[in-house]
């Protein structure tokens, strides 16, 4: 398998599943954590990711379809989504505001369905044929608490401000 990306907590490989282009996300074991604790944390995150990806999809939010789950190998095989991350796209496109407004609407929809993403960043959103696809739900949870939605949004606001400060400066000029 060809290495596609090194994520924050996993390695992403380009692969094939039943003749279709796929992505295999393999969670990396952390040597600094005690083995059984590490295993527990990684498998919980993998389970959360699978549950929330499909819950979000059922709610009408675009997410990659999951094709195979390997609980022992801590690997999820999913549909390959063509396109760049919103992180890469925002600096290139003239439609940055439009895509951000769209991301806001989708986050509202996630929260309306009691889904807390847990790691909202522009590298966890892909732009595919002018639509946004949400990824990486491993730190997410189900909740109906407004405080949990607020924390989700605040984390997004903070990482967005730190990553896209140039765009924010441009917007402030307008
Ligand atoms: N289904 C997919 N199709 C295409 N690219 C993907 C897919 N899933 C992940 N990626 C790419 O791999 C990167 C890391 O994936 P992610 O699930 O966010 O892993 P991590 O939990 O390590 O951050 C994403 O930012 C995206 O560029
Ligand atoms: Mg990620």
Short mmCIF file of C-alpha atoms and ligand atoms in Angstrom, two decimals:
data_model
loop_
_atom_site.label_atom_id
_atom_site.label_comp_id
_atom_site.label_asym_id
_atom_site.label_seq_id
_atom_site.Cartn_x
_atom_site.Cartn_y
_atom_site.Cartn_z
CA UNK A 1 0.00 0.00 0.00
CA UNK A 2 1.19 3.51 -0.80
CA UNK A 3 1.51 5.97 2.08
CA UNK A 4 -0.87 8.85 1.41
CA UNK A 5 -0.59 10.98 4.55
CA UNK A 6 0.80 10.90 8.02
CA UNK A 7 -2.07 12.18 10.14
CA UNK A 8 -1.94 13.38 13.73
CA UNK A 9 -2.64 9.91 15.10
CA UNK A 10 -2.73 7.57 12.15
CA UNK A 11 -1.06 6.58 8.91
CA UNK A 12 -3.24 6.86 5.82
CA UNK A 13 -2.58 4.51 2.92
CA UNK A 14 -3.96 4.53 -0.59
CA UNK A 15 -5.38 1.13 -1.41
CA UNK A 16 -8.06 -0.73 -3.32
CA UNK A 17 -11.16 -2.46 -2.04
CA UNK A 18 -13.26 -4.65 -4.34
CA UNK A 19 -11.81 -2.83 -7.34
CA UNK A 20 -12.45 0.65 -5.98
CA UNK A 21 -9.94 3.24 -4.80
CA UNK A 22 -9.80 3.19 -1.00
CA UNK A 23 -8.07 4.71 2.00
CA UNK A 24 -6.80 2.59 4.87
CA UNK A 25 -6.44 4.50 8.14
CA UNK A 26 -4.18 2.66 10.57
CA UNK A 27 -3.91 4.05 14.08
CA UNK A 28 -0.33 4.13 15.30
CA UNK A 29 0.55 2.60 18.64
CA UNK A 30 2.23 5.06 21.00
CA UNK A 31 5.34 3.68 22.67
CA UNK A 32 5.14 6.13 25.58
CA UNK A 33 1.78 4.65 26.69
CA UNK A 34 1.43 1.41 28.60
CA UNK A 35 0.44 -1.30 26.10
CA UNK A 36 -3.03 -2.28 27.33
CA UNK A 37 -4.01 1.36 27.94
CA UNK A 38 -2.79 2.27 24.45
CA UNK A 39 -4.78 -0.60 22.93
CA UNK A 40 -7.91 0.53 24.83
CA UNK A 41 -7.59 4.19 23.79
CA UNK A 42 -6.93 3.37 20.12
CA UNK A 43 -9.75 0.86 19.81
CA UNK A 44 -12.20 3.25 21.53
CA UNK A 45 -11.23 5.99 19.08
CA UNK A 46 -11.59 3.64 16.15
CA UNK A 47 -15.03 2.55 17.35
CA UNK A 48 -16.09 6.17 17.93
CA UNK A 49 -14.89 7.06 14.43
CA UNK A 50 -16.90 4.29 12.77
CA UNK A 51 -20.07 5.01 14.78
CA UNK A 52 -19.99 8.75 14.25
CA UNK A 53 -19.04 8.59 10.56
CA UNK A 54 -22.08 6.47 9.86
CA UNK A 55 -24.35 8.47 12.19
CA UNK A 56 -23.30 11.67 10.40
CA UNK A 57 -23.90 10.05 7.02
CA UNK A 58 -27.40 9.00 8.10
CA UNK A 59 -28.03 12.63 9.09
CA UNK A 60 -27.25 13.68 5.50
CA UNK A 61 -23.71 14.93 6.12
CA UNK A 62 -21.10 13.91 3.59
CA UNK A 63 -18.54 11.52 5.09
CA UNK A 64 -16.48 8.72 3.50
CA UNK A 65 -18.33 5.40 3.38
CA UNK A 66 -16.74 2.75 5.59
CA UNK A 67 -16.03 -0.48 3.73
CA UNK A 68 -14.06 -2.59 6.19
CA UNK A 69 -13.11 -2.52 9.86
CA UNK A 70 -10.12 -4.45 11.23
CA UNK A 71 -10.43 -4.26 15.02
CA UNK A 72 -7.17 -6.14 15.69
CA UNK A 73 -5.08 -4.18 13.23
CA UNK A 74 -6.85 -0.93 14.25
CA UNK A 75 -7.52 -0.16 10.59
CA UNK A 76 -10.53 1.31 8.82
CA UNK A 77 -10.87 0.97 5.06
CA UNK A 78 -13.05 3.64 3.54
CA UNK A 79 -13.98 5.26 0.29
CA UNK A 80 -11.23 7.45 -1.21
CA UNK A 81 -12.47 11.03 -1.47
CA UNK A 82 -10.78 12.94 -4.30
CA UNK A 83 -9.90 16.50 -3.42
CA UNK A 84 -7.76 18.64 -1.18
CA UNK A 85 -8.32 19.53 2.45
CA UNK A 86 -10.06 22.80 3.27
CA UNK A 87 -6.75 23.78 4.89
CA UNK A 88 -5.06 23.65 1.48
CA UNK A 89 -8.02 25.05 -0.47
CA UNK A 90 -8.77 28.14 1.61
CA UNK A 91 -5.55 29.92 0.70
CA UNK A 92 -6.07 29.23 -3.03
CA UNK A 93 -9.75 29.89 -3.58
CA UNK A 94 -11.74 33.08 -3.90
CA UNK A 95 -14.68 31.27 -2.34
CA UNK A 96 -13.13 30.92 1.15
CA UNK A 97 -16.00 32.75 2.86
CA UNK A 98 -18.59 30.64 1.07
CA UNK A 99 -16.87 27.39 2.10
CA UNK A 100 -16.52 28.57 5.71
CA UNK A 101 -20.22 29.47 5.83
CA UNK A 102 -21.00 26.03 4.41
CA UNK A 103 -18.73 24.37 7.03
CA UNK A 104 -20.62 26.32 9.74
CA UNK A 105 -23.96 25.04 8.43
CA UNK A 106 -22.71 21.44 8.42
CA UNK A 107 -21.34 21.77 11.97
CA UNK A 108 -24.78 23.07 12.99
CA UNK A 109 -26.32 19.99 11.42
CA UNK A 110 -23.86 17.69 13.24
CA UNK A 111 -24.79 19.33 16.55
CA UNK A 112 -28.51 19.22 15.75
CA UNK A 113 -28.00 15.45 15.45
CA UNK A 114 -26.18 15.32 18.80
CA UNK A 115 -22.81 14.66 17.17
CA UNK A 116 -19.80 16.38 18.71
CA UNK A 117 -16.92 16.12 16.22
CA UNK A 118 -14.16 16.57 18.80
CA UNK A 119 -11.42 17.68 16.39
CA UNK A 120 -12.82 20.33 14.08
CA UNK A 121 -9.97 21.66 11.94
CA UNK A 122 -9.72 22.54 8.28
CA UNK A 123 -7.47 19.50 7.72
CA UNK A 124 -10.37 17.26 8.78
CA UNK A 125 -12.61 18.64 6.03
CA UNK A 126 -12.11 17.78 2.36
CA UNK A 127 -13.37 19.75 -0.59
CA UNK A 128 -14.78 17.30 -3.11
CA UNK A 129 -16.48 18.63 -6.25
CA UNK A 130 -17.47 21.86 -4.48
CA UNK A 131 -18.94 19.99 -1.49
CA UNK A 132 -17.45 19.57 1.96
CA UNK A 133 -16.76 16.10 3.31
CA UNK A 134 -16.14 15.71 7.05
CA UNK A 135 -13.48 13.27 8.35
CA UNK A 136 -11.70 12.12 11.47
CA UNK A 137 -14.40 11.60 14.11
CA UNK A 138 -12.16 9.54 16.43
CA UNK A 139 -12.27 12.12 19.23
CA UNK A 140 -15.99 12.72 18.82
CA UNK A 141 -18.93 11.77 20.97
CA UNK A 142 -22.72 11.78 21.19
CA UNK A 143 -24.10 14.49 23.42
CA UNK A 144 -27.09 16.71 23.87
CA UNK A 145 -25.28 19.22 26.09
CA UNK A 146 -25.03 22.70 24.67
CA UNK A 147 -21.67 23.11 26.48
CA UNK A 148 -20.18 20.23 24.45
CA UNK A 149 -21.25 21.92 21.19
CA UNK A 150 -19.79 25.20 22.42
CA UNK A 151 -16.43 23.53 23.19
CA UNK A 152 -16.46 21.93 19.71
CA UNK A 153 -17.01 25.35 18.11
CA UNK A 154 -14.51 27.15 20.31
CA UNK A 155 -11.79 24.61 19.43
CA UNK A 156 -12.57 25.15 15.73
CA UNK A 157 -12.48 28.92 16.13
CA UNK A 158 -9.11 28.77 17.89
CA UNK A 159 -7.39 26.42 15.46
CA UNK A 160 -8.92 28.33 12.55
CA UNK A 161 -7.60 31.65 13.88
CA UNK A 162 -4.12 30.17 14.42
CA UNK A 163 -3.97 28.46 11.01
CA UNK A 164 -5.77 30.94 8.77
CA UNK A 165 -4.70 34.25 10.32
CA UNK A 166 -3.87 35.69 6.86
CA UNK A 167 -7.39 35.06 5.58
CA UNK A 168 -8.91 36.52 8.75
CA UNK A 169 -6.79 39.67 8.29
CA UNK A 170 -8.05 39.98 4.72
CA UNK A 171 -11.66 39.65 5.90
CA UNK A 172 -11.15 42.29 8.59
CA UNK A 173 -9.99 44.75 5.90
CA UNK A 174 -13.27 44.36 4.00
N1 LIG B 1 -11.35 8.95 2.88
C1 LIG B 1 -10.35 9.77 2.57
N2 LIG B 1 -10.14 10.12 1.29
C2 LIG B 1 -9.11 10.93 0.93
N3 LIG B 1 -8.23 11.44 1.83
C3 LIG B 1 -8.39 11.13 3.13
C4 LIG B 1 -9.45 10.29 3.58
N4 LIG B 1 -9.36 10.14 4.92
C5 LIG B 1 -8.29 10.87 5.29
N5 LIG B 1 -7.70 11.48 4.24
C6 LIG B 1 -6.52 12.36 4.25
O1 LIG B 1 -5.65 11.96 5.30
C7 LIG B 1 -5.50 13.02 6.27
C8 LIG B 1 -5.44 12.44 7.67
O2 LIG B 1 -6.64 11.71 7.92
P1 LIG B 1 -7.37 11.79 9.34
O3 LIG B 1 -8.54 10.86 9.32
O4 LIG B 1 -7.65 13.21 9.66
O5 LIG B 1 -6.23 11.21 10.32
P2 LIG B 1 -5.68 11.72 11.74
O6 LIG B 1 -6.65 11.19 12.76
O7 LIG B 1 -4.34 11.09 11.90
O8 LIG B 1 -5.63 13.23 11.70
C9 LIG B 1 -6.69 13.96 6.03
O9 LIG B 1 -6.37 15.30 6.40
C10 LIG B 1 -6.91 13.82 4.53
O10 LIG B 1 -6.01 14.65 3.82
MG1 LIG B 2 -7.10 14.52 11.13
#
